[in-house]
PDB file of C-alpha atoms in Angstrom:
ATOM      1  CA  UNK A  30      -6.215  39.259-128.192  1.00 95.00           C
ATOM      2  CA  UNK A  31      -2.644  40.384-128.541  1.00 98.00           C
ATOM      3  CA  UNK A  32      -0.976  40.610-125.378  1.00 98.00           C
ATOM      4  CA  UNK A  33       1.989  42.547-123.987  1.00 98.00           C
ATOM      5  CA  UNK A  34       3.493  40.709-120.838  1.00 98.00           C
ATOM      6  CA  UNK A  35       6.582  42.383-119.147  1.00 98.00           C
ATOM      7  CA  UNK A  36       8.316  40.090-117.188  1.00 97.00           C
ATOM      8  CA  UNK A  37       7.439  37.221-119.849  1.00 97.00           C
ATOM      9  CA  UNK A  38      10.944  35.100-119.591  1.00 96.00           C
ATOM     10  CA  UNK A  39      10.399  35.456-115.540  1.00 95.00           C
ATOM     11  CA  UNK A  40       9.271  32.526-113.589  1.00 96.00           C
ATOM     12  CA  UNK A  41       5.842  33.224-113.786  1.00 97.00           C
ATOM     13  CA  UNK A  42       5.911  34.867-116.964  1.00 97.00           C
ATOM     14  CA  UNK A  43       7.564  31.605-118.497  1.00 97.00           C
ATOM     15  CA  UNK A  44       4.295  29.740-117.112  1.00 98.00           C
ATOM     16  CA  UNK A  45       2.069  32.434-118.316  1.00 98.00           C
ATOM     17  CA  UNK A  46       2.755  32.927-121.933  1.00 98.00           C
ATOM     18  CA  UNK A  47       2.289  29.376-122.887  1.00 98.00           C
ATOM     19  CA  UNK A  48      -1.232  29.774-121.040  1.00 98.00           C
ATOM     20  CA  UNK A  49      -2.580  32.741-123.307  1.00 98.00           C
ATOM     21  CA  UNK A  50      -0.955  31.175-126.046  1.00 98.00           C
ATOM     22  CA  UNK A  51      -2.907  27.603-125.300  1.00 98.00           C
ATOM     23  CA  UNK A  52      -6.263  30.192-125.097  1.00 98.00           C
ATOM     24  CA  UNK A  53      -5.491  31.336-128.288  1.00 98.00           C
ATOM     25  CA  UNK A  54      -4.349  34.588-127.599  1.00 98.00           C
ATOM     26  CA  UNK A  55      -0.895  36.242-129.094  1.00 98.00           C
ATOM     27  CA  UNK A  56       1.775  37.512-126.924  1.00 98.00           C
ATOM     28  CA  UNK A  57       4.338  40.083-127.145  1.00 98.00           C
ATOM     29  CA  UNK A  58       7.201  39.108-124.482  1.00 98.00           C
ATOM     30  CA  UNK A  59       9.577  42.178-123.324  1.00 97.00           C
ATOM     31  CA  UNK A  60      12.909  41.218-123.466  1.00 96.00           C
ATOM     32  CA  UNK A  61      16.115  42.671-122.780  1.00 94.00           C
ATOM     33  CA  UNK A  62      18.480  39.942-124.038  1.00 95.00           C
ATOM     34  CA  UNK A  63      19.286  37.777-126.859  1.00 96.00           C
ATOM     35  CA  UNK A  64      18.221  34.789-124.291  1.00 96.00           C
ATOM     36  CA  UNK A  65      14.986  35.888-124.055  1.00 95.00           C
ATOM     37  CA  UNK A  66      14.463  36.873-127.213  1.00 97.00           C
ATOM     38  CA  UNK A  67      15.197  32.779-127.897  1.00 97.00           C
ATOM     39  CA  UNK A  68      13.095  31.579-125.674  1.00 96.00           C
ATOM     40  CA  UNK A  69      10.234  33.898-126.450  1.00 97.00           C
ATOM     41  CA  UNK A  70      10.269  32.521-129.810  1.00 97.00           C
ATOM     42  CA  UNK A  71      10.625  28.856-129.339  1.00 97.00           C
ATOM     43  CA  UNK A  72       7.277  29.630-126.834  1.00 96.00           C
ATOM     44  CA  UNK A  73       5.254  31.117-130.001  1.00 97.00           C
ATOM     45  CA  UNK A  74       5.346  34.558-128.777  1.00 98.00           C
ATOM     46  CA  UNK A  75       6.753  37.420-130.426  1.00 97.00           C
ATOM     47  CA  UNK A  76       9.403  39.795-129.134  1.00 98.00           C
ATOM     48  CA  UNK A  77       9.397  43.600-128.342  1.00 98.00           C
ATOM     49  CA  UNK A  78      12.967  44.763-126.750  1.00 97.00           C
ATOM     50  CA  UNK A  79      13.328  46.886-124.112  1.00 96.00           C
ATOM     51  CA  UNK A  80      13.139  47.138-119.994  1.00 94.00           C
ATOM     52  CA  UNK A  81      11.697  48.812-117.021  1.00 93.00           C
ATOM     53  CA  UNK A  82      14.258  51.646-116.910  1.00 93.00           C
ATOM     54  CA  UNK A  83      13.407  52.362-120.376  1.00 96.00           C
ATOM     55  CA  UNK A  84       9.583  53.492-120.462  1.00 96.00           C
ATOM     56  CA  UNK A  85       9.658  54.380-123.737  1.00 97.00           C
ATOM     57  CA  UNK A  86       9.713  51.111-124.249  1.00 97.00           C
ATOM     58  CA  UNK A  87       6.724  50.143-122.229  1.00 97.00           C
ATOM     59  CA  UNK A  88       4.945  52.454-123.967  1.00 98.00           C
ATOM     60  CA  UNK A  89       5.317  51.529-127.519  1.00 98.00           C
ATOM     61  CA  UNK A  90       4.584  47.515-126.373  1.00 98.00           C
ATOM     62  CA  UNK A  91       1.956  48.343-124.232  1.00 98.00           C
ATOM     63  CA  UNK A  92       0.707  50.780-127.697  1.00 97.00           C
ATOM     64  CA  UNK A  93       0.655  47.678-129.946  1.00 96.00           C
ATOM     65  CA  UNK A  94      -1.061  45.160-127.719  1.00 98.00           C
ATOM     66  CA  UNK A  95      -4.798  44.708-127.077  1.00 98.00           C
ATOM     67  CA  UNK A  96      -3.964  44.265-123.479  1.00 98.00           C
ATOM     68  CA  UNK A  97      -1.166  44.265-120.913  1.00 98.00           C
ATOM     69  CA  UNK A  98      -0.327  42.058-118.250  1.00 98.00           C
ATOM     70  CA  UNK A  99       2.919  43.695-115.959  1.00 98.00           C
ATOM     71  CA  UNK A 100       5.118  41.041-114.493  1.00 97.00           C
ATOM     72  CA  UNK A 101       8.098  42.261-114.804  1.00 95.00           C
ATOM     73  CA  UNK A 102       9.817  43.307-110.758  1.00 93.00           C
ATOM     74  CA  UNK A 103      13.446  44.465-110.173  1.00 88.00           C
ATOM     75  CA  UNK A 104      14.055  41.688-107.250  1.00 82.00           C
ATOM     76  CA  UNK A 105      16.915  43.347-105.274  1.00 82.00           C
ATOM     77  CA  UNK A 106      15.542  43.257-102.282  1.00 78.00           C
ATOM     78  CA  UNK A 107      17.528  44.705-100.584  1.00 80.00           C
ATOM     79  CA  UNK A 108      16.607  48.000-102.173  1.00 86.00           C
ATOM     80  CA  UNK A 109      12.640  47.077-102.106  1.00 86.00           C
ATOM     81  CA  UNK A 110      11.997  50.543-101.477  1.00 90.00           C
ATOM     82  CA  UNK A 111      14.070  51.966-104.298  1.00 92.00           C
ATOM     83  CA  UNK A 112      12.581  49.217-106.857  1.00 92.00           C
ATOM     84  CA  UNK A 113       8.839  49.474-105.906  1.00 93.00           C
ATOM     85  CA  UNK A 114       9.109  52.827-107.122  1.00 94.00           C
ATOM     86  CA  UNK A 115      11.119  51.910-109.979  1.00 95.00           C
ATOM     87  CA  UNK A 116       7.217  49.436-110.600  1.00 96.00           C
ATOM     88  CA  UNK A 117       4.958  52.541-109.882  1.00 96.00           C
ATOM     89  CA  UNK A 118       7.071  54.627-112.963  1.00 97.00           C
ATOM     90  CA  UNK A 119       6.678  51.421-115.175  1.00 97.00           C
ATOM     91  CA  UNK A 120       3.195  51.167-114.659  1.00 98.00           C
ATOM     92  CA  UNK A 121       2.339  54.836-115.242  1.00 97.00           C
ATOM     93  CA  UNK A 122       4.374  54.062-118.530  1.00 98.00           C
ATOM     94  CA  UNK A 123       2.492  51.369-119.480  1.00 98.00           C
ATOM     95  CA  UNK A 124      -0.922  53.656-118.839  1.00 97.00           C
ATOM     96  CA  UNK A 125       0.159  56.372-121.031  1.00 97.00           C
ATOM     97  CA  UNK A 126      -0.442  54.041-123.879  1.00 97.00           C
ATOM     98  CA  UNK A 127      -3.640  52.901-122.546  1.00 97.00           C
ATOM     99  CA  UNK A 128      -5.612  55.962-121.726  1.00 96.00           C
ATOM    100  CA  UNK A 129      -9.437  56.194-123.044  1.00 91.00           C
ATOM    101  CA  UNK A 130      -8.849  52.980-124.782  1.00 94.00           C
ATOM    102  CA  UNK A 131     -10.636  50.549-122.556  1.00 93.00           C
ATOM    103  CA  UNK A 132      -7.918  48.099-123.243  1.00 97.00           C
ATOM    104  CA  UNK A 133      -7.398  46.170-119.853  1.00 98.00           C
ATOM    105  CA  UNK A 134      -3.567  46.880-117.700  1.00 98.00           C
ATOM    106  CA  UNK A 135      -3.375  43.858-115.306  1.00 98.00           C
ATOM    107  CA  UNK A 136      -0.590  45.039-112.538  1.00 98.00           C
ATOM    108  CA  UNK A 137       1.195  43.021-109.779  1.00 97.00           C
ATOM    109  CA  UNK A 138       1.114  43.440-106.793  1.00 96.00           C
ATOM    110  CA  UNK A 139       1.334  41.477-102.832  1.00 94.00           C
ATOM    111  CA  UNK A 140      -1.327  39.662-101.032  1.00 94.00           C
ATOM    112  CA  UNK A 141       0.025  41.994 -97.686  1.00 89.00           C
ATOM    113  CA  UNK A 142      -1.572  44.918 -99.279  1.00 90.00           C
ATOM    114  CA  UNK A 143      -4.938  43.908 -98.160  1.00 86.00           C
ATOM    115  CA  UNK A 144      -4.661  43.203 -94.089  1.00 82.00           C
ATOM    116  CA  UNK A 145      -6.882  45.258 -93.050  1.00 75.00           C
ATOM    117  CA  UNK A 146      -5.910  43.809 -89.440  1.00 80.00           C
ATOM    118  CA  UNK A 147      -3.075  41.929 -87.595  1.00 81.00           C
ATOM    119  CA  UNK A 148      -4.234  38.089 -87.892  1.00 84.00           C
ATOM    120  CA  UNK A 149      -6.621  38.377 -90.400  1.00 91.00           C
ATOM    121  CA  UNK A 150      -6.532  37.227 -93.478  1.00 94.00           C
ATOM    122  CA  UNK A 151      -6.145  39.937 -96.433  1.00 93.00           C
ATOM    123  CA  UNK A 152      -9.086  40.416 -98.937  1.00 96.00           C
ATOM    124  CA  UNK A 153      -8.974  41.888-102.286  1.00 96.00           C
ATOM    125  CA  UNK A 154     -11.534  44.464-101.167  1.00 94.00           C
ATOM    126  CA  UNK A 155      -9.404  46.432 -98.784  1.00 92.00           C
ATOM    127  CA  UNK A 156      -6.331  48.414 -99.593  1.00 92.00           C
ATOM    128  CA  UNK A 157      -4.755  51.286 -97.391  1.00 87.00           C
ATOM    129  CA  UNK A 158      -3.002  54.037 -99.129  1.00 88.00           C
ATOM    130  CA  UNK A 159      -0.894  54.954 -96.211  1.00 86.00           C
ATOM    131  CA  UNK A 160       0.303  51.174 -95.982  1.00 84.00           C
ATOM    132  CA  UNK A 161       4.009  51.064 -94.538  1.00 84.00           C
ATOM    133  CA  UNK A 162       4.808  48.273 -96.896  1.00 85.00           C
ATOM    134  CA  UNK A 163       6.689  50.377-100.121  1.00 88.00           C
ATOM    135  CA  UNK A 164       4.978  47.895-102.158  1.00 90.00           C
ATOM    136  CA  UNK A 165       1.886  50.192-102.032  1.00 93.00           C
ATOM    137  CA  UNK A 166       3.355  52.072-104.645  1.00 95.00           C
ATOM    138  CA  UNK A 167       2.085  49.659-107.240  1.00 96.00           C
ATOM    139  CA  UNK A 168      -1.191  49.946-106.245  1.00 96.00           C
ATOM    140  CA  UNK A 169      -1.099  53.398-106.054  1.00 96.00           C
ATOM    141  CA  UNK A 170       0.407  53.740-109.696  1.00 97.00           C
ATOM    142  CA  UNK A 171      -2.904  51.357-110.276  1.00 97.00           C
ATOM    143  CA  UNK A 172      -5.298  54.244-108.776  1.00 96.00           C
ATOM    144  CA  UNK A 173      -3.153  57.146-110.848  1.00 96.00           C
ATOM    145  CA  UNK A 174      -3.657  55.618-114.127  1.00 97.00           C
ATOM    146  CA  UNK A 175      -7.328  54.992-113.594  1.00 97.00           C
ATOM    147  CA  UNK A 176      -7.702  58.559-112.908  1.00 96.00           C
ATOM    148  CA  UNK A 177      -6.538  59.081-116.382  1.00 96.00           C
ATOM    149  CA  UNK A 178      -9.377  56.862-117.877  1.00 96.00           C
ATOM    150  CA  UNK A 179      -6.925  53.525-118.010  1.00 97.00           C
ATOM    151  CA  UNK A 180      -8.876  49.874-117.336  1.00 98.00           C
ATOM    152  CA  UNK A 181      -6.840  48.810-115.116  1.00 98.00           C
ATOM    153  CA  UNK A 182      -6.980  45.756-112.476  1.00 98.00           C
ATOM    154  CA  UNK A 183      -4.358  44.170-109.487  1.00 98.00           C
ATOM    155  CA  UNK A 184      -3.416  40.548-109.034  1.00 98.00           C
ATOM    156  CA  UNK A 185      -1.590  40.457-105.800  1.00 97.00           C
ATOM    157  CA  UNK A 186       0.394  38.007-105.049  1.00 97.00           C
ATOM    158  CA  UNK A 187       1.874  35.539-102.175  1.00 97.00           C
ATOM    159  CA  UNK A 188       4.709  32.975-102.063  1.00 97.00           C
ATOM    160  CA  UNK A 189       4.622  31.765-105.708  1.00 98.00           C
ATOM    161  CA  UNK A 190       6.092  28.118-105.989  1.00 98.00           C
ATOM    162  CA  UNK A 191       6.861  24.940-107.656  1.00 97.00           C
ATOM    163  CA  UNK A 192       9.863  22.738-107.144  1.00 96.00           C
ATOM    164  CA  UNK A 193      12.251  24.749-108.621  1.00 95.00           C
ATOM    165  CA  UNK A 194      11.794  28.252-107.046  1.00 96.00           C
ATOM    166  CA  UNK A 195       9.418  29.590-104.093  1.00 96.00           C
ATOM    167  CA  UNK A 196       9.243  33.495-104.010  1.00 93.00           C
ATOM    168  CA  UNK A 197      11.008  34.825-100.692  1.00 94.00           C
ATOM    169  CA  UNK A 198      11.291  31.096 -99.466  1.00 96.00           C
ATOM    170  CA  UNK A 199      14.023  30.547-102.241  1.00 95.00           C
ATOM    171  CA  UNK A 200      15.856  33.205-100.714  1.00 95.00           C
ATOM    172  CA  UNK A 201      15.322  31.561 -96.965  1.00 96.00           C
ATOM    173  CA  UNK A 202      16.878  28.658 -98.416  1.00 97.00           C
ATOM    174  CA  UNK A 203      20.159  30.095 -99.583  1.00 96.00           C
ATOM    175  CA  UNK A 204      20.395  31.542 -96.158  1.00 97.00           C
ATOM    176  CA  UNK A 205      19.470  28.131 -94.622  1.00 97.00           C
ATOM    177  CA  UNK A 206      22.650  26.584 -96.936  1.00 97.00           C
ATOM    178  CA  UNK A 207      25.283  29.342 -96.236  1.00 96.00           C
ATOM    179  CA  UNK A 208      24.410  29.699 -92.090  1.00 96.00           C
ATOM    180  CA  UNK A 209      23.759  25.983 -91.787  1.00 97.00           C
ATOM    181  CA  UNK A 210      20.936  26.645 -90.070  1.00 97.00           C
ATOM    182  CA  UNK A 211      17.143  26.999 -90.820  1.00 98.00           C
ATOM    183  CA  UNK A 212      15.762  29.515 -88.755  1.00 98.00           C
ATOM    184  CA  UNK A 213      12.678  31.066 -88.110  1.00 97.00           C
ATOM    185  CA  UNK A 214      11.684  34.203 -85.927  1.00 96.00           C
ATOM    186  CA  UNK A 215       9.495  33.521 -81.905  1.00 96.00           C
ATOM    187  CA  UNK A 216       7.236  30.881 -82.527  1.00 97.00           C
ATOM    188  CA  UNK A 217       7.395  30.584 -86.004  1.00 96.00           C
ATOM    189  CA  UNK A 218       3.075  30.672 -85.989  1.00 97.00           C
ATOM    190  CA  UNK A 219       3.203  33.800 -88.467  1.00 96.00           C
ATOM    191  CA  UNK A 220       2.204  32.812 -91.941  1.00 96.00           C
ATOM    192  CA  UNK A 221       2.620  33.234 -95.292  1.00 97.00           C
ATOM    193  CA  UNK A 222       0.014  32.298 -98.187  1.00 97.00           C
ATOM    194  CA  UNK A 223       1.138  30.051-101.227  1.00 98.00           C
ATOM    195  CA  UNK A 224      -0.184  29.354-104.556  1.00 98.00           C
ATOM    196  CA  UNK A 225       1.319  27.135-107.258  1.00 98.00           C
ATOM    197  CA  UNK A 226       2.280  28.831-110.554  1.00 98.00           C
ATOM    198  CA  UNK A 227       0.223  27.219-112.705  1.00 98.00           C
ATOM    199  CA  UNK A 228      -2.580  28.336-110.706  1.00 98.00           C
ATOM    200  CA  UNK A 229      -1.064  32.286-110.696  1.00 98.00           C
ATOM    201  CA  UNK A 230      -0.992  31.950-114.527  1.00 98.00           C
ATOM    202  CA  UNK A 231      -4.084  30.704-115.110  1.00 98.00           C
ATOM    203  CA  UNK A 232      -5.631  33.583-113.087  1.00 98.00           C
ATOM    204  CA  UNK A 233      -3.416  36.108-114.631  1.00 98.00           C
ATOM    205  CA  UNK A 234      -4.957  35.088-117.761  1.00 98.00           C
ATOM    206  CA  UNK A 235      -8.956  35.137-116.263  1.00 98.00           C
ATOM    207  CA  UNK A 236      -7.851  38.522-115.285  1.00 98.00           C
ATOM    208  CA  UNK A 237      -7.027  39.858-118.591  1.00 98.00           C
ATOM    209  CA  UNK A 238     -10.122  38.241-119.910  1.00 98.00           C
ATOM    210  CA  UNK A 239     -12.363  39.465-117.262  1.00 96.00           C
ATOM    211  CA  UNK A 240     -11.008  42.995-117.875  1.00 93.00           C
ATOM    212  CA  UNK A 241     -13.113  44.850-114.573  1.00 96.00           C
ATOM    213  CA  UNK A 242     -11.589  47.970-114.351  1.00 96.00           C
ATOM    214  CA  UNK A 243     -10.707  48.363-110.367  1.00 96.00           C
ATOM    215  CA  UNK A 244     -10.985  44.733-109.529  1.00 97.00           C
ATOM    216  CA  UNK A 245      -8.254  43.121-106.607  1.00 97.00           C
ATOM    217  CA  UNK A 246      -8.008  39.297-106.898  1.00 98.00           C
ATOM    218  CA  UNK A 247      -5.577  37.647-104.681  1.00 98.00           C
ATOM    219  CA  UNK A 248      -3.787  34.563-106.205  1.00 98.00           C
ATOM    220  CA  UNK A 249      -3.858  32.260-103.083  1.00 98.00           C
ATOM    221  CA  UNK A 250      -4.253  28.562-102.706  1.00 98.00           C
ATOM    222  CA  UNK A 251      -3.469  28.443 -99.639  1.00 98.00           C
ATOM    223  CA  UNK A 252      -4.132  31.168 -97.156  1.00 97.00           C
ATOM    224  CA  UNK A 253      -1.087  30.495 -94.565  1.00 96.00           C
ATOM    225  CA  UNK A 254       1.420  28.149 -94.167  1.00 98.00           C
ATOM    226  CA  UNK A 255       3.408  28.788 -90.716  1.00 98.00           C
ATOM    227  CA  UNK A 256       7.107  30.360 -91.373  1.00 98.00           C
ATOM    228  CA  UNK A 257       8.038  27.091 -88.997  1.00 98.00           C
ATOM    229  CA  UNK A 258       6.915  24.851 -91.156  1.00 98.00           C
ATOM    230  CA  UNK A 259       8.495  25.969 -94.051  1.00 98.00           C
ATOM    231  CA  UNK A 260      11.961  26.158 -92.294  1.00 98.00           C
ATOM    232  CA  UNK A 261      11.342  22.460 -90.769  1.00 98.00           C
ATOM    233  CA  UNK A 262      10.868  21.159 -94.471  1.00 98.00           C
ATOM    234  CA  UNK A 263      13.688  23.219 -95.839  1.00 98.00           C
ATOM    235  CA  UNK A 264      15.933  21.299 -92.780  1.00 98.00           C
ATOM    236  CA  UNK A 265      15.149  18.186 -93.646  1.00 97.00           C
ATOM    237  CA  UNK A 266      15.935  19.312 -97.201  1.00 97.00           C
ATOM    238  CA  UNK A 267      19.315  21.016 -96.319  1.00 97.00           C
ATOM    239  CA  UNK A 268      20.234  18.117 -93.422  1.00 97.00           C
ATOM    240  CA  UNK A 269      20.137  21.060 -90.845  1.00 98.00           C
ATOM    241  CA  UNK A 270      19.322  21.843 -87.749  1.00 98.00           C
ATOM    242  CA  UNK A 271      15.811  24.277 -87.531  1.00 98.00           C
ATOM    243  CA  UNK A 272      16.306  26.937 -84.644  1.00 97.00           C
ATOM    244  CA  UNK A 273      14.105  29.963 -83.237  1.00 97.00           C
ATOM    245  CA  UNK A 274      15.700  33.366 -83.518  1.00 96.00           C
ATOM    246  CA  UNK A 275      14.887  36.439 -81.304  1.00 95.00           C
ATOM    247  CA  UNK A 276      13.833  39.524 -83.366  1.00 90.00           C
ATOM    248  CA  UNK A 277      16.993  41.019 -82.449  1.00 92.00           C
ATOM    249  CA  UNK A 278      18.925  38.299 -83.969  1.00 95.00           C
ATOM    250  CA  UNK A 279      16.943  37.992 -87.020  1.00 95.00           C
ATOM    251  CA  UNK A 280      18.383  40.567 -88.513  1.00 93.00           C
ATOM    252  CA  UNK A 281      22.346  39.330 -88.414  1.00 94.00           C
ATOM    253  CA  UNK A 282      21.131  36.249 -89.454  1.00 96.00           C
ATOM    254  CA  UNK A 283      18.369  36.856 -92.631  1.00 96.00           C
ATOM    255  CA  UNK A 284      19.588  40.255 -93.374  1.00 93.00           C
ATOM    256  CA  UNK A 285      17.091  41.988 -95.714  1.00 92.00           C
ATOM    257  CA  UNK A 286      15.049  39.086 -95.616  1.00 93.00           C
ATOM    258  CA  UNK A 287      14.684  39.262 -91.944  1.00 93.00           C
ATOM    259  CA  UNK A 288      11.658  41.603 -91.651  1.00 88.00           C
ATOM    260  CA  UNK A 289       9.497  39.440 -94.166  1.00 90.00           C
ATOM    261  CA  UNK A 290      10.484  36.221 -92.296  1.00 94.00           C
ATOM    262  CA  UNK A 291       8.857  37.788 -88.625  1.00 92.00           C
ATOM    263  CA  UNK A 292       5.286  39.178 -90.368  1.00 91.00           C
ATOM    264  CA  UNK A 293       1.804  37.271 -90.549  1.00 94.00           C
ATOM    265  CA  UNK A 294       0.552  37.499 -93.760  1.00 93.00           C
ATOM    266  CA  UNK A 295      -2.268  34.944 -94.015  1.00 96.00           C
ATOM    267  CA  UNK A 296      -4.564  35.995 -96.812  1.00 96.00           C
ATOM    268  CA  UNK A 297      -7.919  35.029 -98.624  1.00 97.00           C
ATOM    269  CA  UNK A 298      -8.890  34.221-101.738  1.00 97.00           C
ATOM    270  CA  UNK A 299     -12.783  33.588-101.477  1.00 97.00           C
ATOM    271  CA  UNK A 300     -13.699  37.032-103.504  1.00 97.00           C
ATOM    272  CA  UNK A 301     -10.989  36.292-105.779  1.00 98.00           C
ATOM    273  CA  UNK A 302     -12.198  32.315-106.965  1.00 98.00           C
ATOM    274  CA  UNK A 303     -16.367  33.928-106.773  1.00 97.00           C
ATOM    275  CA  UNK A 304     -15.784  36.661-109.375  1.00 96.00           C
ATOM    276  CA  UNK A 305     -13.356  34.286-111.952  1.00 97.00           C
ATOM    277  CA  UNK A 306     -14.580  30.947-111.327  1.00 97.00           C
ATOM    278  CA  UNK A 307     -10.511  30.217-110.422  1.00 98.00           C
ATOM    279  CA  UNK A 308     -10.080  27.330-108.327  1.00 97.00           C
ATOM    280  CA  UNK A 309      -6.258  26.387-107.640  1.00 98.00           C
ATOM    281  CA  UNK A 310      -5.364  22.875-108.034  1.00 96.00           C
ATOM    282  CA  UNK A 311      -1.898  22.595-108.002  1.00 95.00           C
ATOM    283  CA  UNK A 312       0.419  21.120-105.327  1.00 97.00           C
ATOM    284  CA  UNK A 313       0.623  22.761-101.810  1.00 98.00           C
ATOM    285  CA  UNK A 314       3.738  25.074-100.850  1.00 98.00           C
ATOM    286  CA  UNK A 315       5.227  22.337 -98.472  1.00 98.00           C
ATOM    287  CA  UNK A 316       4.516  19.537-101.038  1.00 98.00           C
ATOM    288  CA  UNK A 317       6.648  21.211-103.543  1.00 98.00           C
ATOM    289  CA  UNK A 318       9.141  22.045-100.693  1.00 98.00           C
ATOM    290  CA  UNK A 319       9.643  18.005-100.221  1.00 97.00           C
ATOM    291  CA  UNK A 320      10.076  17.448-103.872  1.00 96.00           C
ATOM    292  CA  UNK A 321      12.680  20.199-104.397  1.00 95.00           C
ATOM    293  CA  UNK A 322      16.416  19.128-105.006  1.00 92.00           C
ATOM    294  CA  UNK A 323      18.894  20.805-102.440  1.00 91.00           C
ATOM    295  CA  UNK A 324      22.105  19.608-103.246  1.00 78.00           C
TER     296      UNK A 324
END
């Protein structure tokens, strides 16, 4: 199959489009720069210009591809809300191309879209519409484009990691370095799941090849790591001291990051690994957290 990825030069994407490549598939990386353009090529893939504030763009990829995998995220954070709807407009985008076609749209999303209640781990079967996380928007984008006949399926995701870079933990890190001070919120027991990136591309891939319109798999290896573990390793890393912080002073100290570090997000994979046959084998979260360079 030819595949258009969004987000292909991204740290997942990166992982990913040697993985379709390596299953003899083509890819079609969207790129907005010469330096992706360069590294697109020396991959094997080819290159289609453009970006997610240009959906004409999206479109005319998405139109030459046997299938799309969407990647690509805006990660200013501190305007999640503002960006998750900036995703929803990309995705519909991307569907416009893809309507009646039966040509599978494999969209992003988080593992927290699937709690269904507070401790439990989240399944791919359950998703809440009214959701107060803005991320919902993706998945809603998801159920829009169905509507209009599009095959379309969600890989949600949790902390994403090797040794280099860790999702939201790479940002807990730079605040560790500039407070001197690795903090976590009450007891620290709230938890986040983990998979390595190898793993996440490999299912990415299953995904597209699968191609069930309406499926949810969750791309966990690991269903929760405690928030104080992860700030004890990323101490030890630093040479910091690892402190508690009230609710009330999370926020001065994490800033945008602070709401993320205080919520339990444990989440399941079971569904996920029974439908693809995808069992993750890469390192754990923490391991890769011991192996990281911080100076």
């Amino acid at each position: 199959m030819r595949i258009f990825v969004t987000g292909a030069t991204g740290f997942i994407g990166s992982t990913l489009v040697p993985e379709l490549i390596n299953a003899g598939h083509q890819v079609l990386g969207l790129t907005r720069s010469d330096a992706g353009a360069k590294s697109l090529l020396a991959a094997g893939a080819e290159v289609h210009r453009g970006n997610l504030e240009d959906p004409d763009s999206l479109r005319a990829g998405a139109a030459k591809a046997d299938g799309v995998i969407h990647l690509a995220f805006d990660h200013d954070f501190s305007n999640f809300v503002a960006i998750c709807e900036k995703d929803r407009r990309a995705i519909e985008a991307l569907g416009d191309a893809l309507v009646g076609s039966n040509r599978p749209l494999v969209i992003t999303s988080g593992t927290g879209m699937g709690n269904a209640a507070p401790g439990k781990p989240a399944t791919e079967d359950h998703f809440d519409p009214n959701h107060p996380n803005p991320r919902k928007s993706s998945e809603l984008a998801a159920a829009s484009v169905a509507e209009r006949g599009v095959n379309v399926s969600v890989v949600r995701l949790p902390q994403v990691h090797d040794t280099f870079k860790q999702g939201l933990i790479t940002y807990a890190v730079a605040v560790a370095r500039e407070k001197g001070i690795s903090a976590y919120v009450g007891d620290g027991l709230n938890r986040w799941p983990a998979a390595h990136v190898l793993d996440t591309a490999r299912l990415y891939r299953l995904a597209l090849e699968k191609a069930e319109a309406g499926a949810r798999y969750n791309a966990v290896a690991e269903e929760g790591v405690t928030v104080r573990d992860i700030a004890e390793v990323i101490g030890r890393g630093l040479k910091v001291p690892v402190a508690s912080l009230s609710q009330e002073d999370a926020a001065g100290h994490f800033g945008w990051l602070a709401p993320f570090v205080g919520w339990d997000m444990p989440a399941s994979s079971a569904q996920t690994q029974e439908r693809l046959g995808w069992h993750p084998t890469g390192p754990g979260l923490i391991a890769d957290l011991e192996q990281m360079k911080y100076s």
